[in-house]
CSV table of C-alpha atoms in Angstrom, one decimal:
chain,number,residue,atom,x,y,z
A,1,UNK,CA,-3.2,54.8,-51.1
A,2,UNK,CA,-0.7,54.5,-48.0
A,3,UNK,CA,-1.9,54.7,-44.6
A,4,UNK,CA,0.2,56.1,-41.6
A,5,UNK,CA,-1.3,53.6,-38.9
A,6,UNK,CA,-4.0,51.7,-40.0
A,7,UNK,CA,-2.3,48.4,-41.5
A,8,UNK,CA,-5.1,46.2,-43.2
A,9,UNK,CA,-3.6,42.4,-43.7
A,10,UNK,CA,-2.0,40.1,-41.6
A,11,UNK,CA,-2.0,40.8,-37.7
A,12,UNK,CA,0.6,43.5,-36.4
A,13,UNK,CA,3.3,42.0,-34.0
A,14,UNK,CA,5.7,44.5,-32.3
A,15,UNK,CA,9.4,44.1,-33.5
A,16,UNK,CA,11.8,44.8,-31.8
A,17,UNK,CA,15.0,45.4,-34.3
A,18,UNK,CA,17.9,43.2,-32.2
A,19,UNK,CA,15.6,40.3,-31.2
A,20,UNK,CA,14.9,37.1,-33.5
A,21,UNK,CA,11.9,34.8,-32.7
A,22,UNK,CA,12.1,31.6,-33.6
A,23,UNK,CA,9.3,31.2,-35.9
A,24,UNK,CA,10.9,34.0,-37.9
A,25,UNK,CA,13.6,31.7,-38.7
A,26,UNK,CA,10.5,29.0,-40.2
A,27,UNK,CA,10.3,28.9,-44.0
A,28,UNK,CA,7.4,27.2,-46.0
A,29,UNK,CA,9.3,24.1,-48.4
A,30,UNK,CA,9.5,24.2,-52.1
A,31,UNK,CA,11.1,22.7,-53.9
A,32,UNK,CA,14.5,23.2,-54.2
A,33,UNK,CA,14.8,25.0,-51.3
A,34,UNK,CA,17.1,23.5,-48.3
A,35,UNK,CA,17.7,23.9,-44.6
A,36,UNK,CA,18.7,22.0,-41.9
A,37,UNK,CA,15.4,21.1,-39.8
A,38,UNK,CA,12.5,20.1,-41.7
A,39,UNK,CA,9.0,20.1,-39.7
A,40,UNK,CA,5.8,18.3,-40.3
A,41,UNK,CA,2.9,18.2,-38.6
A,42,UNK,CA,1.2,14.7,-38.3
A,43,UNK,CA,-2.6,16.2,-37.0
A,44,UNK,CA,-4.2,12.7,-36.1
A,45,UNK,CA,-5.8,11.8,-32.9
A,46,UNK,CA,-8.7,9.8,-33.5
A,47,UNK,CA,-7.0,6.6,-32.5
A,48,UNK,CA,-6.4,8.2,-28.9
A,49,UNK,CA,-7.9,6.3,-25.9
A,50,UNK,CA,-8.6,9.4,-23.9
A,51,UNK,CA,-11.0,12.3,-25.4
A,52,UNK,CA,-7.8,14.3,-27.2
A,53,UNK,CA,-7.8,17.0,-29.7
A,54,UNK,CA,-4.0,16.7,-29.8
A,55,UNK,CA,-4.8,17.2,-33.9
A,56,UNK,CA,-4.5,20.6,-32.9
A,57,UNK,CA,-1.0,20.5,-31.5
A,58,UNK,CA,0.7,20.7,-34.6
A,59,UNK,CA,-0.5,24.8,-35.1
A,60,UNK,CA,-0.6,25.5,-31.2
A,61,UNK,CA,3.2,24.1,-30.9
A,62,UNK,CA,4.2,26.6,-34.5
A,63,UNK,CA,2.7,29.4,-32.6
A,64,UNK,CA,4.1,29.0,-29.2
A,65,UNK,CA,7.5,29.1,-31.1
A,66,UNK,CA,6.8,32.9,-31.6
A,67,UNK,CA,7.1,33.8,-27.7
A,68,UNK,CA,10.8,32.5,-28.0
A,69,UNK,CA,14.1,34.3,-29.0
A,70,UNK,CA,16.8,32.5,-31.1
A,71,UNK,CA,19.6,33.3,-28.8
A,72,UNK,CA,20.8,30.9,-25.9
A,73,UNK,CA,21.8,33.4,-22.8
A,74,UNK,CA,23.4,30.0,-21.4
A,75,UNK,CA,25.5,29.5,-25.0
A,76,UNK,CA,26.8,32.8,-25.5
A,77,UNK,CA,25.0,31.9,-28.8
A,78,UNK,CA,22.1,33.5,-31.2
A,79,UNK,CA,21.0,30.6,-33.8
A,80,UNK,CA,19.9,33.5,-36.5
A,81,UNK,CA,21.8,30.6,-38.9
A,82,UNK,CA,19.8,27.6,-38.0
A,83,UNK,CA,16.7,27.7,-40.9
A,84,UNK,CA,13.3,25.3,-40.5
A,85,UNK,CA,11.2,24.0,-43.7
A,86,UNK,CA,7.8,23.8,-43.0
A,87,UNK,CA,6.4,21.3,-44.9
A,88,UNK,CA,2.8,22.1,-43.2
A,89,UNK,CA,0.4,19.2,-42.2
A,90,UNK,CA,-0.1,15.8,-43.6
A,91,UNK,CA,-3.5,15.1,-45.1
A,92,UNK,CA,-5.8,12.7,-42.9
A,93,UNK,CA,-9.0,10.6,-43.4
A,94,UNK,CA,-11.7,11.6,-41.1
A,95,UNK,CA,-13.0,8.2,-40.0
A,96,UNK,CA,-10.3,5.7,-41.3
A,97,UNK,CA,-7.5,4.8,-39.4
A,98,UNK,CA,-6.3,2.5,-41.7
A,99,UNK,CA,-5.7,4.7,-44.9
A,100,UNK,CA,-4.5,7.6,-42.5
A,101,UNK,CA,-1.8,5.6,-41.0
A,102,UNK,CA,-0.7,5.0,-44.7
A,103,UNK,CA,-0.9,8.7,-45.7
A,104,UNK,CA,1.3,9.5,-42.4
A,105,UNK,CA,3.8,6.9,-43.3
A,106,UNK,CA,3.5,8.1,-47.3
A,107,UNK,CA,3.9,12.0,-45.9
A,108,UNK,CA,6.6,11.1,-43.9
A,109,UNK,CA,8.8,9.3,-46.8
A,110,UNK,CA,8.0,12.8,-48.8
A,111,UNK,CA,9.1,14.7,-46.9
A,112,UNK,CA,12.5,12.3,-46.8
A,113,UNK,CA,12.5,12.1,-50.6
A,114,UNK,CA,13.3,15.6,-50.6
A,115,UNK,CA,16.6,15.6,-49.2
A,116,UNK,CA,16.1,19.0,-48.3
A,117,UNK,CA,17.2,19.0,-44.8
A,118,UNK,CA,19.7,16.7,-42.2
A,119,UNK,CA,17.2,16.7,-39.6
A,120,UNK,CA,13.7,16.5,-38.6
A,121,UNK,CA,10.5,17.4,-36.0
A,122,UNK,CA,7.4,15.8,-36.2
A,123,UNK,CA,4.4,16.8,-34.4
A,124,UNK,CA,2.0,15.1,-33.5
A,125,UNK,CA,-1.1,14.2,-32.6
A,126,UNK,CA,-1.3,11.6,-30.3
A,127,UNK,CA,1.4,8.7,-30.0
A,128,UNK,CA,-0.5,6.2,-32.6
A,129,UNK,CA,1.4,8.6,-35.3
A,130,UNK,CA,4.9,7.2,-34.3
A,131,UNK,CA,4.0,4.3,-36.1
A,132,UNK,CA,3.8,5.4,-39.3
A,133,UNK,CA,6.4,7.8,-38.8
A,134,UNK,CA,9.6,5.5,-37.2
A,135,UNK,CA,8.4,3.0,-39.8
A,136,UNK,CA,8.9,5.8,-42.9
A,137,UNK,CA,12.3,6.1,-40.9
A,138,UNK,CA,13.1,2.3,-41.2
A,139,UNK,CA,12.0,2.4,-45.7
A,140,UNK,CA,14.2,5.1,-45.9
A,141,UNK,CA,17.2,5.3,-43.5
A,142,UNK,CA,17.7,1.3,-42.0
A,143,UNK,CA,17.9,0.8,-38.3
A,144,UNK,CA,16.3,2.7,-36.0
A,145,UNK,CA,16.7,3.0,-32.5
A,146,UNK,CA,14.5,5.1,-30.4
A,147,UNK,CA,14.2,7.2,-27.7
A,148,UNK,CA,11.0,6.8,-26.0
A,149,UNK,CA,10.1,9.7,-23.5
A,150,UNK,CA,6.7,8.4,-21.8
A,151,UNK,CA,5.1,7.7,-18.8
A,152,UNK,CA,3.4,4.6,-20.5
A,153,UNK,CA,5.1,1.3,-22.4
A,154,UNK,CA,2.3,1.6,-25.4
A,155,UNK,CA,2.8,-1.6,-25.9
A,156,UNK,CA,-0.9,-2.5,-25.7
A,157,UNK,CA,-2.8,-5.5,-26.9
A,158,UNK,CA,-4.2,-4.6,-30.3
A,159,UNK,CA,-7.2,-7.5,-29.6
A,160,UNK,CA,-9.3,-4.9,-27.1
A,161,UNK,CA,-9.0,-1.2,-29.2
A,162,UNK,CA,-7.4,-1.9,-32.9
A,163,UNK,CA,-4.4,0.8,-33.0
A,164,UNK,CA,-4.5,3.5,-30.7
A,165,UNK,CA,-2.1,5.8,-28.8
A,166,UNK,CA,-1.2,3.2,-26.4
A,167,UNK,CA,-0.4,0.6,-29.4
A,168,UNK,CA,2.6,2.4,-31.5
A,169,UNK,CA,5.9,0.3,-30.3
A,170,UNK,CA,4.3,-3.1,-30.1
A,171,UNK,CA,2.8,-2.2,-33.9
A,172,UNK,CA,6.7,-1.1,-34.4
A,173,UNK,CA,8.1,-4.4,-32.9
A,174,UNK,CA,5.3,-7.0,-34.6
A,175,UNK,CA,6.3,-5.4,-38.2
A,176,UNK,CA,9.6,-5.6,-37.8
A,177,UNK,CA,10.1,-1.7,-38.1
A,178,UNK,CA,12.1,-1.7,-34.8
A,179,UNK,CA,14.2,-4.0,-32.9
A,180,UNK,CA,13.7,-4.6,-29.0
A,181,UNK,CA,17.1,-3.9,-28.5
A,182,UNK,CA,17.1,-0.7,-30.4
A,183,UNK,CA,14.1,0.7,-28.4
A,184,UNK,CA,14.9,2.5,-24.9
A,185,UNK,CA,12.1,3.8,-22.5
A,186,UNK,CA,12.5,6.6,-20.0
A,187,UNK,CA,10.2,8.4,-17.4
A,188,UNK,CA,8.1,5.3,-17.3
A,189,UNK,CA,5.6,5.8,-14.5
A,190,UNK,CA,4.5,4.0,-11.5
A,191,UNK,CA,0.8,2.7,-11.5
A,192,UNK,CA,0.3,3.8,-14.6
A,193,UNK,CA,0.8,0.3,-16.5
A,194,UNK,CA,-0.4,-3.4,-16.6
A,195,UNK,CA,2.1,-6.4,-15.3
A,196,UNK,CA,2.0,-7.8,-19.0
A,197,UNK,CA,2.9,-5.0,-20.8
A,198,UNK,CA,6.0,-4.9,-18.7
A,199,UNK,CA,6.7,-8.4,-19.0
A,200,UNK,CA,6.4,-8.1,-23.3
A,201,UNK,CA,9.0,-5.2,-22.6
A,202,UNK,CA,11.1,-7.7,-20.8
A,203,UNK,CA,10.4,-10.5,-23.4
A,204,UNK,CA,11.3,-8.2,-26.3
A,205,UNK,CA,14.7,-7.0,-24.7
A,206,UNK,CA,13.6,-3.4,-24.6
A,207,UNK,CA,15.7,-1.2,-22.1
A,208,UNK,CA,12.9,0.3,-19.4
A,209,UNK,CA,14.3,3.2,-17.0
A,210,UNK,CA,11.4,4.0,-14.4
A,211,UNK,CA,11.2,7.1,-12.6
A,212,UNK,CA,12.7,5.3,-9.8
A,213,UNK,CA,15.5,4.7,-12.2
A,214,UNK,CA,15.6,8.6,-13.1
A,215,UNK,CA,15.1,9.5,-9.5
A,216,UNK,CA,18.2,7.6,-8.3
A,217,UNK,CA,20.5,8.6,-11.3
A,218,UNK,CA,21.2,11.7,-13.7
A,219,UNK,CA,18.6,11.5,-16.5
A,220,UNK,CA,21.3,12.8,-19.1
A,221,UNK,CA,23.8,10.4,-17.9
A,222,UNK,CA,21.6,8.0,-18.7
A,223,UNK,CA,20.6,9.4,-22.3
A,224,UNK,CA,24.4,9.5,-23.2
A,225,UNK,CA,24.7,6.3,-22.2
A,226,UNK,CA,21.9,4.4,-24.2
A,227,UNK,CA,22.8,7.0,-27.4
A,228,UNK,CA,26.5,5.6,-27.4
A,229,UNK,CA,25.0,2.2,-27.1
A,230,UNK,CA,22.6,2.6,-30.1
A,231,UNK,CA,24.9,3.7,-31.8
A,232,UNK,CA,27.0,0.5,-32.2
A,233,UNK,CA,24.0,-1.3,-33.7
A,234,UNK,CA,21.5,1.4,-35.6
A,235,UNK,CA,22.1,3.6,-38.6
A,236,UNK,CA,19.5,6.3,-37.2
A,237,UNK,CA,18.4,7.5,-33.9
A,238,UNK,CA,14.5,8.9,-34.0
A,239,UNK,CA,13.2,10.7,-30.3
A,240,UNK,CA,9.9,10.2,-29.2
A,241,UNK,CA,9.0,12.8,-26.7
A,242,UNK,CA,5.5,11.8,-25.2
A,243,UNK,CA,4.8,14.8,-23.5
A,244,UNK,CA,2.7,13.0,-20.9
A,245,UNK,CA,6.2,11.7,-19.1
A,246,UNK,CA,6.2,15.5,-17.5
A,247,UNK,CA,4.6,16.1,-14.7
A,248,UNK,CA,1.0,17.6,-14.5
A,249,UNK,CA,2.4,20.5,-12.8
A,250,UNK,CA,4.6,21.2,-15.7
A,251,UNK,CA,2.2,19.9,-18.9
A,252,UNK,CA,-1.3,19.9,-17.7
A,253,UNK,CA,-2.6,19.9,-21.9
A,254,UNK,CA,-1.6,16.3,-21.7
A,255,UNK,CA,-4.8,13.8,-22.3
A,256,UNK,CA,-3.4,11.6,-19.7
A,257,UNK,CA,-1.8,13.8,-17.0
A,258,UNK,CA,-0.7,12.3,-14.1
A,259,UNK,CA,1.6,13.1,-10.9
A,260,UNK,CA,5.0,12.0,-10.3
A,261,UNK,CA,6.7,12.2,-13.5
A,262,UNK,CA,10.0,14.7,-15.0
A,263,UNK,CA,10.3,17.8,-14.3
A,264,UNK,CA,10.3,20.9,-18.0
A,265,UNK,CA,14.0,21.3,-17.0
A,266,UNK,CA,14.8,17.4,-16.8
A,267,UNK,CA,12.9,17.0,-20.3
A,268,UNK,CA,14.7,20.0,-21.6
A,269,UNK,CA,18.3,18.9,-20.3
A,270,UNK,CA,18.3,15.3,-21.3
A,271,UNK,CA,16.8,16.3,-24.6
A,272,UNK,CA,19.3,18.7,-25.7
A,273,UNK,CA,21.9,15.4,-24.2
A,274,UNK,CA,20.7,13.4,-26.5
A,275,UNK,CA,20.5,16.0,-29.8
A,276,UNK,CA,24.1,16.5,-29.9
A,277,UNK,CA,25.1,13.7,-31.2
A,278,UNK,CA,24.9,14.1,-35.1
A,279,UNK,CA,23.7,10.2,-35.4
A,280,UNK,CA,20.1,11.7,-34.3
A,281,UNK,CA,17.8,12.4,-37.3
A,282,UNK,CA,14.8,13.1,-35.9
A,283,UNK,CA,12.1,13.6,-33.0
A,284,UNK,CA,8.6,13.7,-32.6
A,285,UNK,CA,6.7,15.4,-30.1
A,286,UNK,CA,2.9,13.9,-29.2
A,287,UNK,CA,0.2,13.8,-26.8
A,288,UNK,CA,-0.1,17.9,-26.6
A,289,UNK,CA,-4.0,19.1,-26.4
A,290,UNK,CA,-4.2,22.5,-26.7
A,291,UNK,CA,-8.1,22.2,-25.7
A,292,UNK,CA,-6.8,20.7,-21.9
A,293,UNK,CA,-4.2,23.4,-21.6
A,294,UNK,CA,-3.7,26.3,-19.5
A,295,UNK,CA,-1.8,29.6,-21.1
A,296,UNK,CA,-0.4,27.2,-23.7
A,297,UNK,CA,1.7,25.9,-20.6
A,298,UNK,CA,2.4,22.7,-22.5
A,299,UNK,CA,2.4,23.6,-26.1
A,300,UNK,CA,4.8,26.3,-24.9
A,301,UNK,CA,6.9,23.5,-23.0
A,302,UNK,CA,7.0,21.2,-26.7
A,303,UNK,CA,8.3,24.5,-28.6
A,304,UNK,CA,11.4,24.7,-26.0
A,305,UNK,CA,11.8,20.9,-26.7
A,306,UNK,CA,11.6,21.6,-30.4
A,307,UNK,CA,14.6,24.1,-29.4
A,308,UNK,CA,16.9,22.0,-27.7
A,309,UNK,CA,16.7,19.7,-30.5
A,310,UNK,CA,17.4,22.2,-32.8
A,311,UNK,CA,20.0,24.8,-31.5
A,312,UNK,CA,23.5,22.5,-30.7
């Protein structure tokens, strides 16, 4: 029986014959199958100091994708060839931290294992899930070096809370998974951290740019910069976008919004800065809950990251 209007299944989206959304261009893995980004969602955020249901990023963030065109106006350029593998969500536990860190980290090397991409996105979730992910990285691809995007250190004592989302980089630098010198802070806030945790920066010879620092320079100047110094010493560059280092005016579905921090366009620009360089593997994008938001304002910010990393 065919039906002239009435279209029972999935939910009817206009389509407009020259236009491409990007989450047309997303393809479910299997094996055997290649492309160049491969995406994973990392849907933990029970470790998270603040209330967050930043679990929920990973589908808000895929969905937001479907408002956006593949073709750059400012390029000249439609990215129709650029194809994403979605390798869906890693499993969690629902009350242990400790066996869904290692089910992250396990995902994570999976998802390597296939060598059916060049590059990857991970979403997160709140920041605790860098952990496991830059130290999957570290098994499988060396040295790491990191960009860390974030208003906070997260170098918290581990004494007071376990892991949370404000513990990931000192977890990173007390295994061994990441070097102080291979770790690079920028957008960190004013007010917004304790004395010691600047100090165990300092101690661990991590590179910390303040929003003073941004304020007084050109934030991709300074991304170019710090990428051609990594690049002397690492044999793989992971981002961490913490979308938290935006302003509240520009992501207010952060758990810990605050004033005083980048501007979409600066976190767009110095993003994209950083992605061209073919020595970055990988980014993850955390802190995003879509129960804070307003009009997907921030998931729909992340997706536009996502972008800039992806379309060079």
């Amino acid at each position: 029986m065919s039906f002239r209007y009435l279209s029972p299944g999935p939910q009817r989206v206009f389509k407009d014959r020259f236009t491409t959304k990007v989450d047309e261009k997303k393809q479910w893995f299997e094996q055997g199958r290649t492309g160049e980004i491969g995406l994973l969602g990392l849907p933990y955020s029970k470790s998270s100091i603040s209330v967050s249901q930043a679990s929920e990023a990973p589908q808000s963030i895929r969905r937001a994708l479907g408002f956006y065109t593949t073709y750059s106006l400012e390029k000249d350029h439609d990215f129709t060839d650029v194809t994403m593998l979605d390798f869906g969500d890693a499993g969690v536990h629902p009350t242990d931290l400790e066996r869904t860190t290692k089910q992250l980290q396990e995902s994570v090397k999976e998802m390597l294992d296939a060598e059916a991409c060049s590059r990857y996105i991970l979403l997160g979730g709140d920041h605790g899930v860098s952990f496991p992910s830059i130290s999957a990285f570290h098994e499988r691809m060396g040295r790491v070096g990191v960009l860390q995007w974030d208003a906070h250190h997260d170098v918290r004592n581990t004494k007071d809370g376990g892991r949370t989302n404000g513990t990931p980089f000192r977890s990173l630098l007390e295994s061994g998974a990441l070097k102080g010198e291979d770790l690079v802070q920028i957008g960190i806030r004013d007010y917004s951290n304790a004395k010691e945790y600047g100090d165990y920066c300092a101690r661990q010879g991590v590179t910390v740019y303040t929003m003073a620092d941004v304020e007084a320079g050109d934030i991709t100047s300074i991304v170019k910069k710090e990428i051609q110094r990594l690049k002397q010493q690492v044999d793989v560059i992971y981002l961490s976008v913490d979308m938290d280092v935006v302003d509240q005016a520009f992501a207010p579905g952060c758990p810990a919004i605050g004033p005083g921090g980048l501007t979409s366009r600066e976190l767009l620009l110095s993003v994209q800065a950083a992605s061209c360089d073919p020595i970055v593997k990988a980014m993850d994008i955390v802190e995003v809950d879509p129960s804070k938001d307003f009009r997907d304002m921030t998931s729909r910010l992340a997706a536009h990251v996502m972008m800039r990393y992806m379309f060079q």
